[in-house]
């Protein structure tokens, strides 16, 4: 049996594939509300008809107008219509990164416009149609599937996450290169033109879930979530990079060496690892999915600042996150400052 996605109504599942789905597309400083509006306007030479279709309140109205003026459709329309459709469908996804990510997330499933009204663009309702729109969508998917940032992570699903601070929307991603599962916890509405308050939080099972006082992770996690809720919106990225990228069991080995006197950097190195093995490049995929172009970044870690900048994201402001200093992590925090360049105030690590 073929693995197929059938789409039709924009409000149904996979409705984003439909040309009737809202997806602003800017061409020559003009914003078309849907690919359907653009497609129908191109049938005509008369600028007044084009303008009327552009102004249509809904894609259905744009469609009906094109039928109303059927006798004025340009002579070569049947020869060029497929190229016009290919162009506007490509632009729809290029200009709406979230939609491009969702398209890539359909994997290699067959995409079929299940339309009983149309046997050229759709499947004709009984599967006998040409499904030309589905084929174009699969060509466009093929293009984005091989292109960064769309090939860095694969979005799977989202759900509510109520917490003691407020209810976040939790987005689940799979990192393509490693298969690791990462989260973005989004609070409030993100405005693409306003930098959100964000944190890239690397997994620390012992600190985040087991209340360890050996490090500052759990304390930073709570404060970051609280700060995001107080700011009204923002994102906590929960990255599955346990133990600065060496994994939980190796982190326990490193802790064992630290119990015998090594500092956090020496312990990693004695185990044959670099001081910090984390690679943040996949974060660009999650940031692009959320349409984030600039941020206020909660961190003390200069490597995270560089990681965000090298993802092409502007850091409007770095927000220090100095939390949880205690007798058990005094040396750890001092080593982070001295050897890993963490930016702490003097009073925080005295
Ligand atoms: N390898 C290793 N050795 C230690 O001594 C540690 N405390 C950790 N902790 C891990 O570091 C990450 C958090 O560091 P940042 O605050 O983001 O710089 C997190 O993955 C912890 O599990 N690792
Ligand atoms: Zn920790």
mmCIF file of C-alpha atoms and ligand atoms in Angstrom:
data_model
loop_
_atom_site.group_PDB
_atom_site.id
_atom_site.type_symbol
_atom_site.label_atom_id
_atom_site.label_comp_id
_atom_site.label_asym_id
_atom_site.label_seq_id
_atom_site.Cartn_x
_atom_site.Cartn_y
_atom_site.Cartn_z
ATOM 1 C CA UNK A 1 0.000 0.000 0.000
ATOM 2 C CA UNK A 2 1.365 3.452 -0.843
ATOM 3 C CA UNK A 3 1.954 5.863 1.983
ATOM 4 C CA UNK A 4 -0.114 8.824 0.845
ATOM 5 C CA UNK A 5 -1.256 12.170 2.238
ATOM 6 C CA UNK A 6 -4.540 13.324 0.759
ATOM 7 C CA UNK A 7 -5.281 17.003 1.267
ATOM 8 C CA UNK A 8 -8.013 19.323 0.107
ATOM 9 C CA UNK A 9 -9.728 21.743 2.516
ATOM 10 C CA UNK A 10 -7.263 24.244 4.029
ATOM 11 C CA UNK A 11 -8.718 23.776 7.526
ATOM 12 C CA UNK A 12 -8.324 19.984 7.455
ATOM 13 C CA UNK A 13 -5.129 18.091 8.277
ATOM 14 C CA UNK A 14 -2.310 18.900 5.844
ATOM 15 C CA UNK A 15 -4.483 21.808 4.650
ATOM 16 C CA UNK A 16 -1.324 23.953 4.477
ATOM 17 C CA UNK A 17 -0.573 22.110 1.208
ATOM 18 C CA UNK A 18 -3.677 23.601 -0.410
ATOM 19 C CA UNK A 19 -3.395 26.779 -2.491
ATOM 20 C CA UNK A 20 -6.371 28.040 -0.492
ATOM 21 C CA UNK A 21 -4.335 28.070 2.759
ATOM 22 C CA UNK A 22 -3.382 31.530 4.027
ATOM 23 C CA UNK A 23 0.292 32.137 3.130
ATOM 24 C CA UNK A 24 1.395 35.700 2.376
ATOM 25 C CA UNK A 25 3.682 35.887 -0.666
ATOM 26 C CA UNK A 26 5.476 39.153 -1.466
ATOM 27 C CA UNK A 27 6.261 39.787 -5.136
ATOM 28 C CA UNK A 28 7.420 43.207 -6.393
ATOM 29 C CA UNK A 29 6.405 44.807 -3.065
ATOM 30 C CA UNK A 30 2.874 43.426 -3.345
ATOM 31 C CA UNK A 31 1.610 40.887 -0.793
ATOM 32 C CA UNK A 32 -0.635 38.169 -2.220
ATOM 33 C CA UNK A 33 -2.748 36.557 0.532
ATOM 34 C CA UNK A 34 -2.673 33.056 -0.990
ATOM 35 C CA UNK A 35 -1.068 31.258 -3.935
ATOM 36 C CA UNK A 36 -4.628 30.775 -5.267
ATOM 37 C CA UNK A 37 -5.093 34.558 -5.623
ATOM 38 C CA UNK A 38 -1.816 34.895 -7.547
ATOM 39 C CA UNK A 39 -2.462 31.929 -9.826
ATOM 40 C CA UNK A 40 -5.887 33.175 -10.982
ATOM 41 C CA UNK A 41 -4.718 36.771 -11.500
ATOM 42 C CA UNK A 42 -2.028 35.554 -13.947
ATOM 43 C CA UNK A 43 -4.703 34.288 -16.324
ATOM 44 C CA UNK A 44 -5.528 37.832 -17.380
ATOM 45 C CA UNK A 45 -3.809 40.661 -19.221
ATOM 46 C CA UNK A 46 -6.308 43.287 -18.097
ATOM 47 C CA UNK A 47 -4.829 44.979 -14.993
ATOM 48 C CA UNK A 48 -8.325 45.842 -13.695
ATOM 49 C CA UNK A 49 -9.274 42.144 -13.546
ATOM 50 C CA UNK A 50 -5.910 41.285 -11.975
ATOM 51 C CA UNK A 51 -6.505 43.952 -9.331
ATOM 52 C CA UNK A 52 -10.010 42.689 -8.630
ATOM 53 C CA UNK A 53 -8.668 39.164 -8.074
ATOM 54 C CA UNK A 54 -5.862 40.508 -5.892
ATOM 55 C CA UNK A 55 -8.451 42.327 -3.751
ATOM 56 C CA UNK A 56 -10.669 39.235 -3.386
ATOM 57 C CA UNK A 57 -11.484 38.674 0.296
ATOM 58 C CA UNK A 58 -10.997 34.919 0.056
ATOM 59 C CA UNK A 59 -9.284 32.436 -2.293
ATOM 60 C CA UNK A 60 -12.751 31.096 -3.181
ATOM 61 C CA UNK A 61 -13.737 34.588 -4.346
ATOM 62 C CA UNK A 62 -10.494 34.799 -6.403
ATOM 63 C CA UNK A 63 -11.372 31.447 -7.994
ATOM 64 C CA UNK A 64 -14.964 32.546 -8.771
ATOM 65 C CA UNK A 65 -13.773 35.827 -10.350
ATOM 66 C CA UNK A 66 -11.507 33.886 -12.699
ATOM 67 C CA UNK A 67 -14.539 31.850 -13.815
ATOM 68 C CA UNK A 68 -16.612 35.011 -14.224
ATOM 69 C CA UNK A 69 -14.049 36.432 -16.679
ATOM 70 C CA UNK A 70 -13.387 33.084 -18.412
ATOM 71 C CA UNK A 71 -13.849 34.652 -21.868
ATOM 72 C CA UNK A 72 -10.906 37.034 -21.246
ATOM 73 C CA UNK A 73 -8.280 34.477 -20.247
ATOM 74 C CA UNK A 74 -5.027 35.002 -22.175
ATOM 75 C CA UNK A 75 -4.442 32.869 -25.270
ATOM 76 C CA UNK A 76 -1.337 31.033 -24.083
ATOM 77 C CA UNK A 77 -2.650 30.306 -20.580
ATOM 78 C CA UNK A 78 -2.891 26.533 -21.044
ATOM 79 C CA UNK A 79 0.777 26.396 -22.095
ATOM 80 C CA UNK A 80 2.079 28.472 -19.194
ATOM 81 C CA UNK A 81 -0.251 27.544 -16.331
ATOM 82 C CA UNK A 82 1.912 24.740 -14.973
ATOM 83 C CA UNK A 83 5.006 26.948 -14.869
ATOM 84 C CA UNK A 84 3.013 29.684 -13.098
ATOM 85 C CA UNK A 85 1.796 27.161 -10.535
ATOM 86 C CA UNK A 86 5.299 25.756 -9.973
ATOM 87 C CA UNK A 87 6.660 29.273 -9.427
ATOM 88 C CA UNK A 88 4.014 30.408 -6.949
ATOM 89 C CA UNK A 89 3.994 27.154 -4.966
ATOM 90 C CA UNK A 90 7.788 27.386 -4.632
ATOM 91 C CA UNK A 91 7.538 31.026 -3.485
ATOM 92 C CA UNK A 92 4.792 30.129 -0.993
ATOM 93 C CA UNK A 93 7.131 27.745 0.799
ATOM 94 C CA UNK A 94 10.314 29.791 0.324
ATOM 95 C CA UNK A 95 8.702 32.828 1.932
ATOM 96 C CA UNK A 96 6.941 30.959 4.747
ATOM 97 C CA UNK A 97 9.663 28.888 6.478
ATOM 98 C CA UNK A 98 7.233 27.214 8.898
ATOM 99 C CA UNK A 99 5.309 25.855 5.900
ATOM 100 C CA UNK A 100 8.555 24.691 4.244
ATOM 101 C CA UNK A 101 9.466 22.800 7.443
ATOM 102 C CA UNK A 102 5.993 21.221 7.543
ATOM 103 C CA UNK A 103 6.319 20.242 3.876
ATOM 104 C CA UNK A 104 9.719 18.612 4.508
ATOM 105 C CA UNK A 105 8.224 16.834 7.543
ATOM 106 C CA UNK A 106 5.893 14.911 5.201
ATOM 107 C CA UNK A 107 8.994 12.832 4.360
ATOM 108 C CA UNK A 108 8.660 10.740 1.236
ATOM 109 C CA UNK A 109 4.904 10.230 1.416
ATOM 110 C CA UNK A 110 2.934 10.741 -1.792
ATOM 111 C CA UNK A 111 1.076 14.077 -1.745
ATOM 112 C CA UNK A 112 -2.308 14.013 -3.444
ATOM 113 C CA UNK A 113 -4.797 16.809 -3.889
ATOM 114 C CA UNK A 114 -7.974 14.861 -3.307
ATOM 115 C CA UNK A 115 -10.369 16.943 -5.385
ATOM 116 C CA UNK A 116 -13.539 15.591 -6.912
ATOM 117 C CA UNK A 117 -13.793 18.861 -8.870
ATOM 118 C CA UNK A 118 -10.429 18.727 -10.600
ATOM 119 C CA UNK A 119 -8.721 15.921 -12.489
ATOM 120 C CA UNK A 120 -5.772 18.038 -13.695
ATOM 121 C CA UNK A 121 -4.440 19.651 -10.504
ATOM 122 C CA UNK A 122 -6.081 17.021 -8.297
ATOM 123 C CA UNK A 123 -6.881 13.316 -8.378
ATOM 124 C CA UNK A 124 -10.434 13.829 -9.647
ATOM 125 C CA UNK A 125 -11.821 12.350 -6.418
ATOM 126 C CA UNK A 126 -11.560 8.737 -7.666
ATOM 127 C CA UNK A 127 -7.766 8.674 -8.120
ATOM 128 C CA UNK A 128 -7.931 8.847 -11.923
ATOM 129 C CA UNK A 129 -6.805 12.514 -12.090
ATOM 130 C CA UNK A 130 -3.263 13.723 -12.868
ATOM 131 C CA UNK A 131 -2.583 15.231 -9.429
ATOM 132 C CA UNK A 132 -0.359 17.914 -10.977
ATOM 133 C CA UNK A 133 -0.440 20.051 -7.821
ATOM 134 C CA UNK A 134 0.646 17.069 -5.704
ATOM 135 C CA UNK A 135 3.544 16.427 -8.100
ATOM 136 C CA UNK A 136 4.653 20.061 -7.942
ATOM 137 C CA UNK A 137 4.510 19.955 -4.138
ATOM 138 C CA UNK A 138 6.710 16.845 -4.133
ATOM 139 C CA UNK A 139 9.245 18.585 -6.437
ATOM 140 C CA UNK A 140 9.286 21.611 -4.101
ATOM 141 C CA UNK A 141 9.656 19.270 -1.094
ATOM 142 C CA UNK A 142 12.598 17.600 -2.740
ATOM 143 C CA UNK A 143 14.301 20.985 -3.109
ATOM 144 C CA UNK A 144 13.814 22.003 0.537
ATOM 145 C CA UNK A 145 14.608 18.536 1.943
ATOM 146 C CA UNK A 146 18.196 18.951 0.796
ATOM 147 C CA UNK A 147 18.627 22.505 1.961
ATOM 148 C CA UNK A 148 19.589 24.111 5.269
ATOM 149 C CA UNK A 149 17.950 24.948 7.626
ATOM 150 C CA UNK A 150 15.084 22.651 6.553
ATOM 151 C CA UNK A 151 17.257 19.523 6.617
ATOM 152 C CA UNK A 152 18.671 20.162 10.111
ATOM 153 C CA UNK A 153 15.650 19.171 12.167
ATOM 154 C CA UNK A 154 12.373 17.531 11.410
ATOM 155 C CA UNK A 155 9.284 18.893 13.223
ATOM 156 C CA UNK A 156 7.041 16.097 14.502
ATOM 157 C CA UNK A 157 4.233 17.432 16.707
ATOM 158 C CA UNK A 158 3.236 20.087 19.224
ATOM 159 C CA UNK A 159 1.148 20.014 22.399
ATOM 160 C CA UNK A 160 0.377 22.119 25.474
ATOM 161 C CA UNK A 161 2.765 21.979 28.459
ATOM 162 C CA UNK A 162 1.216 23.469 31.605
ATOM 163 C CA UNK A 163 3.888 24.377 34.184
ATOM 164 C CA UNK A 164 3.982 26.103 37.550
ATOM 165 C CA UNK A 165 4.758 29.383 35.723
ATOM 166 C CA UNK A 166 2.277 29.156 32.866
ATOM 167 C CA UNK A 167 1.235 27.063 29.882
ATOM 168 C CA UNK A 168 3.813 26.673 27.140
ATOM 169 C CA UNK A 169 3.296 25.151 23.704
ATOM 170 C CA UNK A 170 5.829 22.328 23.344
ATOM 171 C CA UNK A 171 7.217 21.572 19.850
ATOM 172 C CA UNK A 172 9.050 18.268 19.280
ATOM 173 C CA UNK A 173 11.872 18.010 16.730
ATOM 174 C CA UNK A 174 14.244 15.273 15.621
ATOM 175 C CA UNK A 175 17.790 16.311 14.720
ATOM 176 C CA UNK A 176 18.459 14.819 11.281
ATOM 177 C CA UNK A 177 22.185 14.202 11.772
ATOM 178 C CA UNK A 178 21.939 12.364 15.114
ATOM 179 C CA UNK A 179 18.301 11.322 15.623
ATOM 180 C CA UNK A 180 18.285 13.208 18.963
ATOM 181 C CA UNK A 181 14.927 14.565 20.114
ATOM 182 C CA UNK A 182 14.852 18.265 21.053
ATOM 183 C CA UNK A 183 12.138 20.598 22.335
ATOM 184 C CA UNK A 184 11.117 24.201 21.905
ATOM 185 C CA UNK A 185 8.809 25.447 24.665
ATOM 186 C CA UNK A 186 7.042 28.510 23.332
ATOM 187 C CA UNK A 187 5.226 30.882 25.644
ATOM 188 C CA UNK A 188 2.791 33.488 24.309
ATOM 189 C CA UNK A 189 2.661 34.824 20.776
ATOM 190 C CA UNK A 190 5.932 35.369 18.946
ATOM 191 C CA UNK A 191 5.988 38.512 16.815
ATOM 192 C CA UNK A 192 8.441 38.026 13.903
ATOM 193 C CA UNK A 193 9.550 41.676 14.202
ATOM 194 C CA UNK A 194 10.245 41.639 17.961
ATOM 195 C CA UNK A 195 13.200 39.689 19.406
ATOM 196 C CA UNK A 196 11.837 37.088 21.851
ATOM 197 C CA UNK A 197 13.527 36.234 25.146
ATOM 198 C CA UNK A 198 15.092 32.818 24.605
ATOM 199 C CA UNK A 199 17.305 30.263 26.344
ATOM 200 C CA UNK A 200 19.266 27.408 24.790
ATOM 201 C CA UNK A 201 19.224 24.990 27.714
ATOM 202 C CA UNK A 202 21.423 21.887 27.441
ATOM 203 C CA UNK A 203 19.983 18.816 29.106
ATOM 204 C CA UNK A 204 21.273 18.076 32.594
ATOM 205 C CA UNK A 205 19.267 15.205 34.064
ATOM 206 C CA UNK A 206 20.932 15.546 37.453
ATOM 207 C CA UNK A 207 20.358 19.288 37.729
ATOM 208 C CA UNK A 208 17.072 19.697 35.838
ATOM 209 C CA UNK A 209 15.194 16.667 37.221
ATOM 210 C CA UNK A 210 17.114 15.417 40.293
ATOM 211 C CA UNK A 211 17.723 18.725 42.096
ATOM 212 C CA UNK A 212 21.544 18.398 41.954
ATOM 213 C CA UNK A 213 23.451 21.257 43.554
ATOM 214 C CA UNK A 214 26.709 20.228 41.812
ATOM 215 C CA UNK A 215 25.924 22.575 38.925
ATOM 216 C CA UNK A 216 23.715 25.582 38.177
ATOM 217 C CA UNK A 217 21.540 23.953 35.460
ATOM 218 C CA UNK A 218 18.315 23.285 37.369
ATOM 219 C CA UNK A 219 18.348 26.755 38.920
ATOM 220 C CA UNK A 220 18.915 28.362 35.506
ATOM 221 C CA UNK A 221 16.137 26.284 33.935
ATOM 222 C CA UNK A 222 13.531 27.412 36.492
ATOM 223 C CA UNK A 223 14.591 31.045 36.303
ATOM 224 C CA UNK A 224 14.616 31.025 32.493
ATOM 225 C CA UNK A 225 11.055 29.668 32.348
ATOM 226 C CA UNK A 226 9.893 32.166 34.953
ATOM 227 C CA UNK A 227 11.588 35.049 33.073
ATOM 228 C CA UNK A 228 9.949 34.029 29.788
ATOM 229 C CA UNK A 229 6.491 33.986 31.379
ATOM 230 C CA UNK A 230 7.137 37.346 33.057
ATOM 231 C CA UNK A 231 8.230 38.781 29.696
ATOM 232 C CA UNK A 232 4.870 37.738 28.207
ATOM 233 C CA UNK A 233 6.442 35.588 25.482
ATOM 234 C CA UNK A 234 9.619 33.710 24.611
ATOM 235 C CA UNK A 235 11.116 30.301 23.954
ATOM 236 C CA UNK A 236 13.033 27.769 26.010
ATOM 237 C CA UNK A 237 14.939 25.399 23.739
ATOM 238 C CA UNK A 238 15.610 22.157 25.617
ATOM 239 C CA UNK A 239 18.586 20.557 23.873
ATOM 240 C CA UNK A 240 19.461 16.907 24.418
ATOM 241 C CA UNK A 241 23.169 17.485 24.874
ATOM 242 C CA UNK A 242 23.614 15.858 28.286
ATOM 243 C CA UNK A 243 26.976 16.360 29.980
ATOM 244 C CA UNK A 244 28.137 19.082 27.558
ATOM 245 C CA UNK A 245 27.660 16.536 24.794
ATOM 246 C CA UNK A 246 29.407 13.478 26.362
ATOM 247 C CA UNK A 247 26.219 11.812 27.634
ATOM 248 C CA UNK A 248 24.925 10.930 31.090
ATOM 249 C CA UNK A 249 27.135 7.934 31.879
ATOM 250 C CA UNK A 250 30.289 9.775 30.842
ATOM 251 C CA UNK A 251 29.159 12.731 32.937
ATOM 252 C CA UNK A 252 29.012 10.403 35.940
ATOM 253 C CA UNK A 253 32.561 9.257 35.071
ATOM 254 C CA UNK A 254 33.573 12.934 34.931
ATOM 255 C CA UNK A 255 31.901 13.611 38.293
ATOM 256 C CA UNK A 256 33.823 10.640 39.737
ATOM 257 C CA UNK A 257 37.115 12.196 38.598
ATOM 258 C CA UNK A 258 35.966 15.523 40.060
ATOM 259 C CA UNK A 259 35.285 13.792 43.399
ATOM 260 C CA UNK A 260 38.973 12.849 43.270
ATOM 261 C CA UNK A 261 40.145 16.413 42.657
ATOM 262 C CA UNK A 262 39.942 17.108 38.895
ATOM 263 C CA UNK A 263 38.069 20.201 37.751
ATOM 264 C CA UNK A 264 35.227 19.959 35.204
ATOM 265 C CA UNK A 265 37.510 20.617 32.202
ATOM 266 C CA UNK A 266 40.319 18.278 33.346
ATOM 267 C CA UNK A 267 37.776 15.519 33.989
ATOM 268 C CA UNK A 268 36.396 15.704 30.441
ATOM 269 C CA UNK A 269 39.915 15.742 29.014
ATOM 270 C CA UNK A 270 41.070 12.767 31.104
ATOM 271 C CA UNK A 271 38.176 10.820 29.639
ATOM 272 C CA UNK A 272 39.391 11.686 26.135
ATOM 273 C CA UNK A 273 36.806 14.367 25.360
ATOM 274 C CA UNK A 274 37.107 18.068 24.628
ATOM 275 C CA UNK A 275 36.015 20.362 27.476
ATOM 276 C CA UNK A 276 32.765 21.041 25.631
ATOM 277 C CA UNK A 277 31.559 18.657 22.897
ATOM 278 C CA UNK A 278 28.322 20.465 22.074
ATOM 279 C CA UNK A 279 27.377 21.401 18.519
ATOM 280 C CA UNK A 280 24.523 23.886 18.243
ATOM 281 C CA UNK A 281 24.257 24.091 14.446
ATOM 282 C CA UNK A 282 20.920 22.183 14.336
ATOM 283 C CA UNK A 283 19.306 24.966 16.438
ATOM 284 C CA UNK A 284 19.089 27.021 13.249
ATOM 285 C CA UNK A 285 16.392 24.607 12.062
ATOM 286 C CA UNK A 286 14.242 25.144 15.166
ATOM 287 C CA UNK A 287 14.774 28.924 15.083
ATOM 288 C CA UNK A 288 13.738 29.050 11.442
ATOM 289 C CA UNK A 289 10.670 26.877 12.129
ATOM 290 C CA UNK A 290 9.618 29.474 14.717
ATOM 291 C CA UNK A 291 10.492 32.334 12.326
ATOM 292 C CA UNK A 292 12.935 33.855 14.839
ATOM 293 C CA UNK A 293 15.445 36.272 13.307
ATOM 294 C CA UNK A 294 16.707 38.136 16.367
ATOM 295 C CA UNK A 295 16.699 37.334 20.082
ATOM 296 C CA UNK A 296 17.334 38.449 23.628
ATOM 297 C CA UNK A 297 19.493 35.551 24.796
ATOM 298 C CA UNK A 298 19.626 34.369 28.410
ATOM 299 C CA UNK A 299 23.103 32.948 28.896
ATOM 300 C CA UNK A 300 26.483 33.440 30.550
ATOM 301 C CA UNK A 301 28.159 31.154 28.025
ATOM 302 C CA UNK A 302 30.145 32.808 25.193
ATOM 303 C CA UNK A 303 29.903 29.648 23.046
ATOM 304 C CA UNK A 304 26.102 29.964 23.005
ATOM 305 C CA UNK A 305 26.429 33.612 21.936
ATOM 306 C CA UNK A 306 28.681 32.537 19.043
ATOM 307 C CA UNK A 307 26.361 29.641 18.151
ATOM 308 C CA UNK A 308 23.354 31.937 17.799
ATOM 309 C CA UNK A 309 25.331 34.487 15.794
ATOM 310 C CA UNK A 310 26.686 31.857 13.446
ATOM 311 C CA UNK A 311 23.106 30.676 12.842
ATOM 312 C CA UNK A 312 22.545 34.150 11.337
ATOM 313 C CA UNK A 313 20.426 35.295 14.298
ATOM 314 C CA UNK A 314 20.979 38.794 15.679
ATOM 315 C CA UNK A 315 21.428 39.047 19.449
ATOM 316 C CA UNK A 316 19.729 42.275 20.474
ATOM 317 C CA UNK A 317 20.632 41.730 24.117
ATOM 318 C CA UNK A 318 22.443 39.126 26.219
ATOM 319 C CA UNK A 319 20.613 38.583 29.505
ATOM 320 C CA UNK A 320 22.843 37.113 32.266
ATOM 321 C CA UNK A 321 21.398 34.085 34.059
ATOM 322 C CA UNK A 322 23.335 33.821 37.316
ATOM 323 C CA UNK A 323 21.488 31.377 39.536
ATOM 324 C CA UNK A 324 22.036 28.691 42.145
ATOM 325 C CA UNK A 325 25.575 29.337 43.434
ATOM 326 C CA UNK A 326 26.153 27.231 46.536
ATOM 327 C CA UNK A 327 29.025 25.503 48.373
ATOM 328 C CA UNK A 328 28.668 22.371 46.187
ATOM 329 C CA UNK A 329 29.185 24.176 42.872
ATOM 330 C CA UNK A 330 31.626 26.905 43.960
ATOM 331 C CA UNK A 331 34.645 25.323 42.218
ATOM 332 C CA UNK A 332 32.591 24.263 39.214
ATOM 333 C CA UNK A 333 31.401 27.840 38.621
ATOM 334 C CA UNK A 334 34.932 29.213 39.120
ATOM 335 C CA UNK A 335 36.267 26.755 36.532
ATOM 336 C CA UNK A 336 33.477 27.661 34.112
ATOM 337 C CA UNK A 337 34.527 31.303 34.424
ATOM 338 C CA UNK A 338 38.295 30.704 34.310
ATOM 339 C CA UNK A 339 38.526 27.969 31.666
ATOM 340 C CA UNK A 340 35.304 28.175 29.636
ATOM 341 C CA UNK A 341 34.910 31.967 29.657
ATOM 342 C CA UNK A 342 31.500 32.142 31.338
ATOM 343 C CA UNK A 343 30.560 35.729 32.050
ATOM 344 C CA UNK A 344 29.775 35.933 35.767
ATOM 345 C CA UNK A 345 29.738 38.964 38.049
ATOM 346 C CA UNK A 346 32.519 38.866 40.643
ATOM 347 C CA UNK A 347 30.006 38.665 43.494
ATOM 348 C CA UNK A 348 28.398 35.585 41.963
ATOM 349 C CA UNK A 349 31.541 33.413 42.164
ATOM 350 C CA UNK A 350 33.399 34.976 45.085
HETATM 351 N N1 LIG B 1 30.830 17.010 31.088
HETATM 352 C C1 LIG B 1 30.308 17.669 32.129
HETATM 353 N N2 LIG B 1 31.020 17.812 33.253
HETATM 354 C C2 LIG B 1 30.507 18.469 34.302
HETATM 355 O O1 LIG B 1 31.234 18.630 35.401
HETATM 356 C C3 LIG B 1 29.217 19.016 34.241
HETATM 357 N N3 LIG B 1 28.695 19.677 35.312
HETATM 358 C C4 LIG B 1 28.501 18.856 33.033
HETATM 359 N N4 LIG B 1 27.247 19.378 32.947
HETATM 360 C C5 LIG B 1 26.574 19.586 31.696
HETATM 361 O O2 LIG B 1 26.839 20.881 31.194
HETATM 362 C C6 LIG B 1 25.720 21.357 30.455
HETATM 363 C C7 LIG B 1 25.315 22.735 30.970
HETATM 364 O O3 LIG B 1 26.346 23.647 30.779
HETATM 365 P P1 LIG B 1 26.077 25.179 30.361
HETATM 366 O O4 LIG B 1 25.585 25.853 31.578
HETATM 367 O O5 LIG B 1 25.080 25.147 29.249
HETATM 368 O O6 LIG B 1 27.400 25.676 29.892
HETATM 369 C C8 LIG B 1 24.615 20.337 30.633
HETATM 370 O O7 LIG B 1 24.589 19.504 29.473
HETATM 371 C C9 LIG B 1 25.071 19.529 31.833
HETATM 372 O O8 LIG B 1 24.602 18.200 31.792
HETATM 373 N N5 LIG B 1 29.050 18.166 32.010
HETATM 374 ZN ZN1 LIG B 2 24.041 20.533 35.340
#
